Short mmCIF file of C-alpha atoms and ligand atoms in Angstrom, two decimals:
data_model
loop_
_atom_site.label_atom_id
_atom_site.label_comp_id
_atom_site.label_asym_id
_atom_site.label_seq_id
_atom_site.Cartn_x
_atom_site.Cartn_y
_atom_site.Cartn_z
CA MET A 26 17.66 7.90 -20.14
CA ASP A 27 19.68 5.78 -17.65
CA LYS A 28 17.28 2.96 -16.35
CA VAL A 29 17.10 1.81 -12.94
CA ILE A 30 16.02 -1.90 -12.51
CA ILE A 31 13.08 -2.35 -10.10
CA PHE A 32 13.51 -5.30 -7.86
CA ASP A 33 10.49 -6.52 -5.88
CA THR A 34 10.92 -8.34 -3.06
CA THR A 35 7.31 -8.40 -1.60
CA MET A 36 7.03 -12.05 -1.84
CA ARG A 37 10.16 -12.77 0.11
CA ASP A 38 11.25 -9.78 2.47
CA GLY A 39 7.64 -8.60 2.35
CA GLU A 40 6.39 -12.01 3.40
CA GLN A 41 8.61 -11.77 6.41
CA SER A 42 6.26 -8.90 7.86
CA PRO A 43 4.48 -10.31 10.87
CA GLY A 44 1.25 -11.90 9.71
CA ALA A 45 1.74 -11.47 5.96
CA THR A 46 2.09 -15.34 5.21
CA MET A 47 1.47 -16.03 1.50
CA ASN A 48 0.41 -19.17 -0.08
CA ALA A 49 1.21 -20.53 -3.79
CA ASP A 50 -2.15 -19.06 -5.05
CA ASP A 51 -1.40 -15.65 -3.41
CA LYS A 52 1.99 -15.58 -4.79
CA LEU A 53 0.92 -16.34 -8.47
CA GLU A 54 -1.64 -13.51 -7.92
CA ILE A 55 1.06 -11.08 -6.85
CA GLY A 56 3.44 -12.31 -9.52
CA ALA A 57 1.05 -11.73 -12.34
CA GLN A 58 0.20 -8.07 -10.97
CA LEU A 59 3.91 -7.39 -10.49
CA GLU A 60 4.18 -8.44 -14.21
CA ARG A 61 1.45 -5.87 -15.42
CA LEU A 62 3.26 -3.25 -13.27
CA GLY A 63 6.43 -4.04 -14.99
CA VAL A 64 8.94 -4.90 -12.46
CA ASP A 65 12.12 -6.19 -13.80
CA VAL A 66 12.96 -8.63 -11.06
CA ILE A 67 10.62 -10.55 -8.87
CA GLU A 68 12.17 -12.28 -5.62
CA ALA A 69 9.62 -14.86 -5.30
CA GLY A 70 10.71 -16.53 -1.92
CA PHE A 71 13.44 -18.42 -0.18
CA PRO A 72 13.14 -22.08 -1.30
CA ALA A 73 15.32 -23.55 1.42
CA ASN A 74 12.51 -22.85 3.85
CA SER A 75 10.50 -25.99 2.83
CA GLN A 76 9.32 -28.01 -0.01
CA TYR A 77 6.01 -26.09 0.02
CA GLU A 78 8.17 -22.74 -0.70
CA ILE A 79 10.09 -24.73 -3.75
CA ASP A 80 6.63 -25.53 -5.21
CA ALA A 81 5.21 -21.88 -4.71
CA VAL A 82 8.24 -20.38 -6.39
CA ALA A 83 8.30 -22.81 -9.12
CA ARG A 84 4.69 -21.93 -9.87
CA VAL A 85 5.67 -18.33 -10.07
CA ALA A 86 8.74 -19.25 -12.44
CA GLN A 87 6.49 -21.30 -14.64
CA GLU A 88 3.75 -18.79 -15.18
CA VAL A 89 4.96 -15.33 -14.73
CA ARG A 90 7.14 -15.00 -17.88
CA SER A 91 8.46 -11.45 -18.35
CA PRO A 92 10.35 -10.38 -15.33
CA ILE A 93 13.34 -12.15 -14.22
CA ILE A 94 12.26 -14.46 -11.30
CA CYS A 95 14.70 -14.55 -8.39
CA ALA A 96 14.92 -16.78 -5.39
CA LEU A 97 17.19 -16.10 -2.28
CA ALA A 98 19.53 -18.62 -0.89
CA ARG A 99 22.31 -18.43 2.01
CA ALA A 100 25.87 -19.13 0.87
CA VAL A 101 25.42 -22.82 1.43
CA PRO A 102 25.10 -25.79 -1.23
CA GLY A 103 21.76 -26.86 -0.03
CA ASP A 104 20.21 -23.37 -0.28
CA ILE A 105 21.52 -22.80 -3.71
CA ASP A 106 20.59 -26.08 -5.01
CA ALA A 107 16.91 -25.52 -3.50
CA ALA A 108 16.69 -22.19 -5.21
CA TRP A 109 17.65 -23.61 -8.53
CA GLU A 110 15.36 -26.42 -8.01
CA ALA A 111 12.53 -23.86 -7.62
CA LEU A 112 13.67 -21.60 -10.74
CA LYS A 113 14.64 -23.99 -13.28
CA GLN A 114 11.79 -23.52 -15.37
CA ALA A 115 11.86 -19.89 -15.36
CA ALA A 116 12.11 -17.98 -18.67
CA ARG A 117 14.91 -15.91 -16.89
CA ALA A 118 16.13 -17.02 -13.57
CA ARG A 119 18.27 -15.46 -10.76
CA ILE A 120 19.91 -16.84 -7.76
CA HIS A 121 20.57 -14.40 -5.12
CA VAL A 122 23.19 -15.58 -2.67
CA PHE A 123 23.54 -13.70 0.61
CA LEU A 124 25.81 -13.97 3.78
CA SER A 125 26.38 -12.08 6.69
CA THR A 126 29.70 -9.78 6.75
CA SER A 127 29.79 -7.38 9.47
CA ASP A 128 31.90 -8.15 12.33
CA ILE A 129 29.07 -8.33 14.73
CA HIS A 130 27.12 -10.92 12.46
CA MET A 131 30.20 -12.68 11.78
CA MET A 132 31.28 -13.14 15.19
CA HIS A 133 27.63 -13.77 17.04
CA MET A 134 25.86 -15.72 14.09
CA LEU A 135 28.38 -17.38 12.15
CA HIS A 136 31.30 -17.92 14.40
CA LYS A 137 33.76 -17.43 11.32
CA ASN A 138 36.47 -15.58 10.52
CA LYS A 139 36.98 -13.02 7.42
CA GLU A 140 38.73 -15.56 5.62
CA GLU A 141 36.03 -18.27 5.88
CA ILE A 142 33.44 -15.86 5.08
CA MET A 143 35.28 -14.81 2.07
CA ASN A 144 35.49 -18.43 0.80
CA MET A 145 31.85 -19.06 1.51
CA ALA A 146 30.72 -15.97 -0.51
CA VAL A 147 32.92 -16.98 -3.46
CA ASN A 148 32.07 -20.55 -3.32
CA GLY A 149 28.40 -19.87 -3.12
CA VAL A 150 28.62 -17.51 -6.17
CA LYS A 151 30.42 -20.22 -8.23
CA ARG A 152 27.74 -22.82 -7.34
CA ALA A 153 24.86 -20.54 -8.09
CA LYS A 154 26.83 -19.69 -11.32
CA SER A 155 26.94 -23.33 -12.20
CA HIS A 156 23.22 -23.34 -12.28
CA CYS A 157 22.62 -19.98 -14.05
CA ASP A 158 24.39 -17.14 -15.47
CA ASP A 159 22.39 -14.35 -13.57
CA VAL A 160 23.89 -14.29 -9.86
CA GLU A 161 23.30 -11.72 -7.20
CA PHE A 162 25.39 -11.39 -4.14
CA SER A 163 24.50 -9.45 -1.02
CA PRO A 164 26.94 -8.93 2.07
CA MET A 165 24.32 -8.95 4.61
CA ASP A 166 24.63 -5.91 7.02
CA ALA A 167 26.86 -4.10 4.52
CA THR A 168 26.45 -0.81 6.18
CA ARG A 169 27.98 -2.22 9.27
CA THR A 170 30.62 -3.98 7.52
CA ASP A 171 34.38 -2.80 7.72
CA PRO A 172 34.62 -0.92 4.35
CA GLN A 173 37.90 -2.42 3.21
CA TYR A 174 36.43 -5.81 3.85
CA LEU A 175 33.38 -5.14 2.08
CA TYR A 176 35.38 -3.82 -1.25
CA GLU A 177 37.49 -7.16 -1.30
CA LEU A 178 34.40 -9.07 -0.84
CA LEU A 179 32.63 -7.23 -3.92
CA GLU A 180 35.62 -7.57 -5.98
CA ALA A 181 36.01 -11.56 -5.48
CA THR A 182 32.56 -12.23 -5.97
CA ILE A 183 32.12 -10.21 -8.98
CA GLN A 184 35.44 -12.06 -10.27
CA ALA A 185 33.55 -15.46 -9.34
CA GLY A 186 30.61 -14.44 -11.50
CA ALA A 187 28.01 -12.19 -9.53
CA THR A 188 26.36 -10.04 -12.34
CA THR A 189 24.70 -7.95 -9.53
CA VAL A 190 26.13 -6.76 -6.22
CA ASN A 191 23.76 -5.76 -3.56
CA ILE A 192 24.48 -3.40 -0.75
CA PRO A 193 21.85 -4.10 2.02
CA ASP A 194 21.41 -1.58 4.84
CA THR A 195 19.70 -4.71 6.63
CA VAL A 196 19.13 -3.09 10.07
CA GLY A 197 18.08 0.24 8.63
CA TYR A 198 20.86 2.20 10.38
CA ALA A 199 22.34 4.41 7.57
CA THR A 200 21.48 8.13 6.65
CA PRO A 201 21.07 9.34 3.13
CA GLU A 202 24.35 11.28 3.07
CA GLU A 203 26.46 8.17 4.55
CA PHE A 204 24.97 5.86 2.19
CA GLU A 205 25.49 7.64 -0.86
CA LYS A 206 29.26 7.97 0.28
CA LEU A 207 29.26 4.34 0.78
CA ILE A 208 28.03 3.80 -2.58
CA ARG A 209 30.37 6.17 -4.30
CA SER A 210 33.33 4.52 -2.30
CA VAL A 211 32.17 1.11 -3.79
CA PHE A 212 32.72 2.65 -7.23
CA GLU A 213 35.82 3.95 -6.48
CA ASN A 214 37.44 0.87 -4.57
CA VAL A 215 36.19 -2.19 -6.17
CA PRO A 216 38.19 -2.49 -9.63
CA SER A 217 35.72 -4.82 -11.45
CA ILE A 218 32.57 -2.87 -10.20
CA HIS A 219 31.74 -1.98 -13.72
CA LYS A 220 31.26 -5.60 -14.71
CA ALA A 221 28.05 -5.64 -12.42
CA VAL A 222 25.10 -3.87 -11.37
CA VAL A 223 25.12 -2.13 -8.21
CA SER A 224 22.00 -2.64 -6.21
CA VAL A 225 20.63 -1.38 -2.91
CA HIS A 226 18.28 -3.00 -0.55
CA CYS A 227 17.15 -0.60 2.58
CA HIS A 228 15.24 -1.03 5.62
CA ASN A 229 12.93 1.44 7.22
CA ASP A 230 13.67 1.21 10.87
CA LEU A 231 14.43 5.03 10.97
CA GLY A 232 12.01 5.89 8.16
CA LEU A 233 15.01 6.61 5.80
CA ALA A 234 14.70 3.44 3.47
CA VAL A 235 13.33 5.38 0.51
CA ALA A 236 15.60 8.35 1.10
CA ASN A 237 18.68 6.14 1.47
CA SER A 238 17.60 4.14 -2.00
CA LEU A 239 17.32 7.38 -3.77
CA ALA A 240 20.65 8.65 -2.40
CA ALA A 241 22.25 5.53 -3.70
CA VAL A 242 20.64 6.23 -7.22
CA ARG A 243 22.41 9.42 -7.12
CA ALA A 244 25.72 7.67 -6.40
CA GLY A 245 25.22 5.48 -9.41
CA ALA A 246 23.28 2.38 -8.11
CA ARG A 247 21.16 0.97 -10.80
CA GLN A 248 18.91 -1.54 -9.06
CA VAL A 249 16.51 -0.80 -6.12
CA GLU A 250 15.18 -3.52 -4.05
CA GLY A 251 11.90 -2.85 -2.10
CA CYS A 252 8.22 -4.00 -1.44
CA ILE A 253 4.88 -2.72 -2.58
CA ASN A 254 3.26 -0.67 0.58
CA GLY A 255 6.87 -0.87 2.16
CA LEU A 256 6.17 -4.39 3.63
CA GLY A 257 9.02 -6.18 4.93
CA GLU A 258 10.87 -7.32 8.03
CA ARG A 259 10.25 -5.18 11.20
CA ALA A 260 9.28 -1.62 9.98
CA GLY A 261 9.77 -2.89 6.51
CA ASN A 262 11.73 -2.29 3.07
CA ALA A 263 12.00 0.77 1.07
CA SER A 264 8.30 1.35 -0.30
CA LEU A 265 8.62 0.61 -4.16
CA GLU A 266 5.92 2.93 -5.20
CA GLU A 267 7.41 5.64 -3.56
CA VAL A 268 10.88 4.99 -5.15
CA ILE A 269 9.26 4.69 -8.67
CA MET A 270 7.09 7.88 -8.35
CA VAL A 271 10.02 10.00 -7.04
CA LEU A 272 12.20 8.93 -9.97
CA LYS A 273 9.25 9.78 -12.35
CA THR A 274 8.11 13.07 -10.61
CA ARG A 275 11.63 14.19 -10.28
CA ALA A 276 13.26 13.11 -13.34
CA ASP A 277 14.55 16.47 -13.82
CA TYR A 278 16.91 15.89 -10.70
CA PHE A 279 17.57 12.09 -10.96
CA GLY A 280 17.80 11.95 -14.48
CA VAL A 281 16.84 8.20 -14.63
CA ASP A 282 13.92 6.16 -15.78
CA THR A 283 12.32 2.89 -15.19
CA ASN A 284 10.23 0.29 -16.95
CA ILE A 285 7.36 0.45 -14.59
CA ASP A 286 3.65 1.16 -15.85
CA THR A 287 2.78 3.44 -12.81
CA ARG A 288 -0.67 3.32 -13.75
CA GLN A 289 -0.64 -0.11 -12.08
CA LEU A 290 0.51 1.13 -8.77
CA ILE A 291 -2.67 1.58 -6.85
CA ARG A 292 -4.18 -1.83 -8.14
CA THR A 293 -0.74 -3.49 -7.15
CA SER A 294 -1.08 -2.04 -3.70
CA ARG A 295 -4.64 -2.79 -3.28
CA LEU A 296 -3.94 -6.56 -4.19
CA VAL A 297 -1.15 -6.95 -1.95
CA SER A 298 -3.18 -5.38 1.13
CA ASP A 299 -6.07 -7.54 0.31
CA ILE A 300 -3.78 -10.62 0.27
CA THR A 301 -1.77 -9.92 3.27
CA GLY A 302 -4.45 -8.17 5.25
CA LEU A 303 -2.22 -5.48 5.99
CA VAL A 304 -4.01 -2.27 5.45
CA VAL A 305 -2.44 0.97 3.83
CA GLN A 306 -2.65 3.87 6.13
CA PRO A 307 -4.75 6.58 4.34
CA ASN A 308 -1.96 9.17 4.58
CA LYS A 309 0.46 7.09 2.92
CA SER A 310 2.31 8.57 -0.05
CA ILE A 311 1.12 7.54 -3.47
CA VAL A 312 -1.16 4.88 -2.45
CA GLY A 313 -2.90 6.07 0.48
CA ALA A 314 -6.79 6.67 0.17
CA ASN A 315 -6.14 10.52 1.07
CA ALA A 316 -2.99 10.73 -1.02
CA PHE A 317 -4.79 12.70 -3.59
CA ARG A 318 -7.51 14.24 -1.71
CA HIS A 319 -7.77 17.89 -1.09
CA GLU A 320 -9.64 19.12 2.11
CA SER A 321 -9.08 22.65 2.48
CA GLY A 322 -11.20 25.26 0.83
CA ILE A 323 -8.24 27.32 -0.65
CA HIS A 324 -6.70 23.88 -1.83
CA GLN A 325 -9.85 22.85 -3.32
CA ASP A 326 -10.14 26.23 -4.99
CA GLY A 327 -6.77 26.19 -6.62
CA ILE A 328 -7.18 22.37 -7.87
CA LEU A 329 -10.43 23.48 -9.63
CA LYS A 330 -8.81 26.30 -11.20
CA GLU A 331 -5.69 24.56 -12.26
CA ARG A 332 -4.63 21.08 -10.99
CA THR A 333 -0.98 21.69 -10.79
CA THR A 334 -1.47 24.39 -8.10
CA TYR A 335 -1.49 21.80 -5.38
CA GLU A 336 -0.88 18.43 -7.39
CA ILE A 337 2.67 17.47 -8.18
CA MET A 338 1.45 14.35 -9.71
CA ASP A 339 -1.57 13.44 -11.89
CA PRO A 340 -3.61 11.10 -9.94
CA LYS A 341 -4.12 9.04 -13.44
CA ASP A 342 -0.32 8.32 -13.43
CA VAL A 343 -0.79 6.16 -10.30
CA GLY A 344 -3.78 4.52 -11.62
CA LEU A 345 -6.34 6.70 -9.84
CA THR A 346 -8.74 6.93 -12.72
CA GLY A 347 -12.18 7.48 -10.71
CA THR A 348 -13.82 6.40 -13.90
CA THR A 349 -17.03 4.65 -13.82
CA VAL A 350 -18.27 1.93 -16.15
CA TYR A 351 -21.43 3.28 -17.56
CA LEU A 352 -22.62 -0.40 -18.25
CA GLY A 353 -26.02 -1.31 -16.89
CA LYS A 354 -28.04 -4.40 -16.41
CA THR A 355 -28.85 -4.12 -20.24
CA SER A 356 -25.58 -3.82 -21.53
CA GLY A 357 -24.02 -6.62 -23.97
CA ARG A 358 -20.91 -8.89 -23.53
CA ALA A 359 -19.08 -7.13 -26.02
CA GLY A 360 -18.90 -3.66 -24.28
CA PHE A 361 -18.22 -5.60 -21.07
CA ARG A 362 -15.45 -7.71 -22.53
CA SER A 363 -13.68 -4.69 -23.87
CA LYS A 364 -13.98 -2.90 -20.55
CA ILE A 365 -12.30 -5.98 -18.88
CA LYS A 366 -9.56 -6.06 -21.26
CA GLU A 367 -8.98 -2.26 -20.72
CA LEU A 368 -8.43 -3.18 -16.89
CA GLY A 369 -5.86 -5.50 -18.18
CA TYR A 370 -7.56 -9.06 -17.31
CA GLU A 371 -7.38 -11.76 -19.81
CA LEU A 372 -10.17 -14.11 -18.99
CA GLY A 373 -10.93 -17.62 -20.67
CA ASP A 374 -14.56 -18.09 -21.83
CA ASP A 375 -15.92 -19.89 -18.82
CA GLU A 376 -14.17 -17.19 -16.44
CA PHE A 377 -15.65 -14.43 -18.50
CA THR A 378 -19.31 -15.65 -18.56
CA LYS A 379 -18.93 -16.22 -14.61
CA VAL A 380 -17.57 -12.55 -14.13
CA TYR A 381 -20.40 -11.20 -16.72
CA ASN A 382 -23.00 -12.94 -14.53
CA SER A 383 -21.80 -11.56 -11.31
CA PHE A 384 -21.53 -8.11 -12.95
CA LYS A 385 -25.18 -8.40 -14.26
CA ASP A 386 -26.09 -9.34 -10.58
CA LEU A 387 -24.23 -6.36 -9.30
CA ALA A 388 -25.72 -3.92 -11.77
CA ASN A 389 -29.22 -4.98 -10.44
CA LYS A 390 -28.24 -4.03 -6.80
CA LYS A 391 -25.95 -0.97 -7.51
CA LYS A 392 -26.83 1.94 -9.87
CA VAL A 393 -23.02 2.72 -10.55
CA VAL A 394 -20.31 -0.08 -11.12
CA THR A 395 -16.64 1.39 -10.80
CA ASP A 396 -13.60 -0.09 -11.96
CA ARG A 397 -12.87 -0.97 -8.50
CA ASP A 398 -15.95 -3.13 -8.28
CA LEU A 399 -14.96 -4.77 -11.50
CA GLU A 400 -11.54 -5.57 -10.07
CA ALA A 401 -13.11 -7.16 -7.07
CA LEU A 402 -15.71 -9.27 -8.99
CA VAL A 403 -12.79 -10.53 -10.98
CA ALA A 404 -10.78 -11.30 -8.14
CA ASP A 405 -13.81 -13.10 -6.38
CA GLU A 406 -14.65 -15.12 -9.57
CA MET A 407 -11.18 -16.21 -9.98
CA ARG A 408 -11.04 -17.29 -6.45
CA VAL A 409 -13.90 -19.69 -7.04
CA VAL A 410 -12.47 -21.75 -10.17
CA ASP A 411 -10.88 -24.60 -8.30
CA GLU A 412 -12.79 -24.52 -5.20
CA ALA A 413 -13.64 -27.56 -3.38
CA TYR A 414 -16.47 -26.54 -1.34
CA LYS A 415 -19.02 -24.05 -2.67
CA LEU A 416 -21.72 -21.81 -0.97
CA GLU A 417 -25.19 -22.89 -2.03
CA GLN A 418 -27.42 -20.74 0.28
CA ILE A 419 -27.11 -18.65 3.46
CA GLN A 420 -29.69 -17.09 5.68
CA VAL A 421 -29.23 -15.15 8.76
CA VAL A 422 -31.79 -13.61 11.44
CA CYS A 423 -30.41 -11.01 13.66
CA GLY A 424 -31.48 -8.09 15.61
CA GLU A 425 -32.12 -6.81 19.05
CA PRO A 426 -33.47 -8.43 21.11
CA GLY A 427 -32.84 -11.66 19.54
CA VAL A 428 -30.15 -14.48 19.27
CA PRO A 429 -28.12 -14.36 16.05
CA THR A 430 -28.89 -17.55 13.93
CA ALA A 431 -27.48 -18.61 10.63
CA SER A 432 -28.49 -21.44 8.40
CA VAL A 433 -25.93 -22.36 5.72
CA ARG A 434 -26.11 -24.77 2.95
CA LEU A 435 -22.87 -26.03 1.00
CA ARG A 436 -22.05 -28.15 -1.91
CA THR A 437 -19.09 -30.54 -1.23
CA PRO A 438 -16.49 -31.49 -3.83
CA ASP A 439 -18.30 -34.85 -4.51
CA ASP A 440 -21.56 -32.60 -5.20
CA THR A 441 -23.70 -33.41 -2.37
CA ILE A 442 -25.53 -30.81 -0.43
CA ILE A 443 -25.11 -30.35 3.28
CA SER A 444 -26.51 -27.81 5.63
CA ALA A 445 -26.38 -26.78 9.22
CA ALA A 446 -27.66 -24.16 11.47
CA ALA A 447 -25.92 -22.39 14.40
CA ILE A 448 -26.46 -19.57 16.99
CA GLY A 449 -23.66 -17.12 17.67
CA ASP A 450 -22.64 -13.78 19.63
CA GLY A 451 -23.45 -11.92 16.24
CA PRO A 452 -24.38 -12.77 12.73
CA VAL A 453 -20.83 -13.36 11.63
CA ASP A 454 -19.97 -15.60 14.52
CA ALA A 455 -23.19 -17.61 14.03
CA VAL A 456 -22.16 -18.12 10.00
CA TYR A 457 -18.75 -19.35 11.09
CA LYS A 458 -19.93 -21.61 13.47
CA ALA A 459 -22.55 -23.14 11.19
CA ILE A 460 -19.84 -23.79 8.57
CA SER A 461 -17.45 -25.34 11.05
CA GLN A 462 -20.06 -27.84 12.13
CA LEU A 463 -20.41 -28.85 8.57
CA LEU A 464 -16.68 -29.14 7.59
CA SER A 465 -15.17 -30.35 10.78
CA ILE A 466 -11.87 -29.15 9.89
CA PRO A 467 -10.14 -27.98 12.99
CA ASN A 468 -9.09 -24.45 12.64
CA VAL A 469 -9.04 -20.94 14.56
CA LEU A 470 -10.14 -17.79 13.40
CA GLU A 471 -7.02 -15.55 13.85
CA GLU A 472 -8.04 -12.10 11.99
CA PHE A 473 -11.14 -10.99 10.42
CA SER A 474 -11.34 -7.47 8.58
CA VAL A 475 -14.14 -5.85 6.53
CA LYS A 476 -14.07 -2.77 4.15
CA SER A 477 -15.91 -1.24 1.61
CA ILE A 478 -14.73 -1.21 -1.68
CA THR A 479 -16.20 2.15 -2.76
CA GLU A 480 -18.16 4.77 -0.98
CA SER A 481 -21.90 4.68 -0.42
CA THR A 482 -23.94 2.24 1.55
CA GLU A 483 -24.78 0.05 -1.47
CA ALA A 484 -21.06 -0.56 -2.06
CA LEU A 485 -19.50 -3.76 -2.34
CA GLY A 486 -17.94 -5.16 1.05
CA GLU A 487 -14.83 -7.23 0.85
CA VAL A 488 -13.94 -9.54 3.87
CA THR A 489 -10.41 -10.62 4.47
CA ILE A 490 -10.03 -13.44 7.05
CA ARG A 491 -7.09 -15.57 8.46
CA ILE A 492 -7.54 -19.06 9.96
CA ARG A 493 -4.74 -21.05 11.41
CA SER A 494 -4.52 -24.97 11.49
CA GLY A 495 -1.51 -26.33 12.89
CA ASP A 496 1.54 -24.03 12.25
CA GLN A 497 -0.03 -22.61 8.94
CA THR A 498 -2.05 -19.91 8.28
CA TYR A 499 -4.57 -19.39 5.43
CA THR A 500 -5.92 -16.27 4.18
CA GLY A 501 -9.57 -16.29 2.55
CA ARG A 502 -11.29 -13.26 0.97
CA GLY A 503 -15.00 -12.84 -0.25
CA THR A 504 -16.71 -9.91 -1.96
CA SER A 505 -20.54 -9.23 -1.76
CA THR A 506 -22.89 -6.20 -1.38
CA ASP A 507 -23.85 -7.98 1.75
CA ILE A 508 -21.01 -8.26 4.27
CA ILE A 509 -22.62 -11.36 6.00
CA VAL A 510 -22.49 -13.31 2.45
CA ALA A 511 -18.89 -11.88 1.95
CA SER A 512 -17.76 -13.21 5.46
CA ALA A 513 -19.09 -16.65 4.57
CA LYS A 514 -17.32 -16.59 1.07
CA ALA A 515 -14.11 -15.43 2.89
CA TYR A 516 -14.39 -18.34 5.35
CA ILE A 517 -14.97 -20.83 2.56
CA ASN A 518 -12.25 -19.49 0.50
CA ALA A 519 -9.83 -20.11 3.47
CA ILE A 520 -11.11 -23.41 4.09
CA ASN A 521 -10.58 -24.40 0.54
CA ARG A 522 -6.95 -23.15 0.62
CA LEU A 523 -6.37 -25.37 3.65
CA VAL A 524 -8.08 -28.52 2.03
CA SER A 525 -5.80 -27.75 -1.16
CA VAL A 526 -2.50 -27.71 0.84
CA LYS A 527 -3.50 -30.51 2.82
CA LYS A 528 -4.13 -32.53 -0.18
CA ARG A 529 -0.90 -31.35 -1.92
CA GLU A 530 1.01 -32.10 1.21
CA ALA A 531 -0.53 -35.65 1.40
CA VAL A 532 0.51 -36.11 -2.47
CA SER A 533 4.05 -35.20 -1.88
CA GLN A 534 4.54 -37.40 1.29
MN1 LIG B 625 15.77 -7.19 4.02
#
């Protein structure tokens, strides 16, 4: 079957969602998961933004080796060179050059005429081509660009060396029929079009991003760009998990295939949600908590008799196993190791021992340990590896009436123990105040969210917080059966990220 290339831009367009800032560690974690998911191309960032962004994209390029790693650049030499600087260590690199081409953008934003824009596009592609073979060109705001001009631009950029040409519906204005027609007309009017892959990049302002992307596939587009959980600028990009599952579920209709391991979808969605702090709505297609839940009696009855009566997809196909690990406190390392492998983790001996020990702790507190719990444990332990400050002890007193009081003991990077106590409006506030006293690193708590990882009162709680220091935000996460402990861990995790970024900035200055 014909393959559709899946191009993930969660770390570039997705990062443009308000509040979804990712640091280099986040990008590495998401990149590794996207590799497991099997996406073909990862757009890891916009290196012209800052030296920090160059370094973050470079780390993804160095460590995520199977997919093509792509970086975005405006059609100006500085951007293109910054993209290459970030990508040069990638196993396979792609530079993505973009330029506005609609009258409205050219007139109001670029103050250039069509000929000047054409030259910039061609020169941009040529410069990218001087760095690497794989070059993508995007005429921004293509759906509001004069079609004749669009064909000429695509022809010129393909002749200049573009191997993928992307048609973005930047403002989310198109409808499926129109967009399908536009893509067909591109095939009919651009003589060299068969030398390049035709890609689409749709936005969801009118809720049509997925529908438009699929209409384009019908018309012959063979790359779809989008984000996990439909993140992205404004109302977001096409939701990749939806595009992928439509192509799989309705292969009879579309007749195309992808390289995706769909069983990784749920985990990828959760990771992106955890890292960005942007929660997935329960009724979201494919990855929402209710997407495979049946409430009405008639539906439940049908499902019990024959799953396909009310289910068009098998929950297992998106990674919703619901399986529990029947490992208790007495179970051995070997069984645990094979379970961890089965979940797709490669852990070094030290990491494995840490995860195994925290699993034993958890098994003492909680009767049933699920796959989801294990994912959280692994994520929690991986976060601790290089941490500067460590939580040694925490104690909280609260109740009604009474004044919430917390005492906290931390181990510093140079191995001394420091401790402090504080009172607050509530137990979490008291914990934060005690930690702030100890660290005296100025920061503002911007966001705090807690959720339970599985159902029941003994579930693991996961806390995500976001702190701001200067103009940078840092996300921290922590997991525990005790949400106060999870909160403290999350705060220290965020502080450690702040400290490591500050250290890196000090080195590079
Ligand atoms: Mn976009």
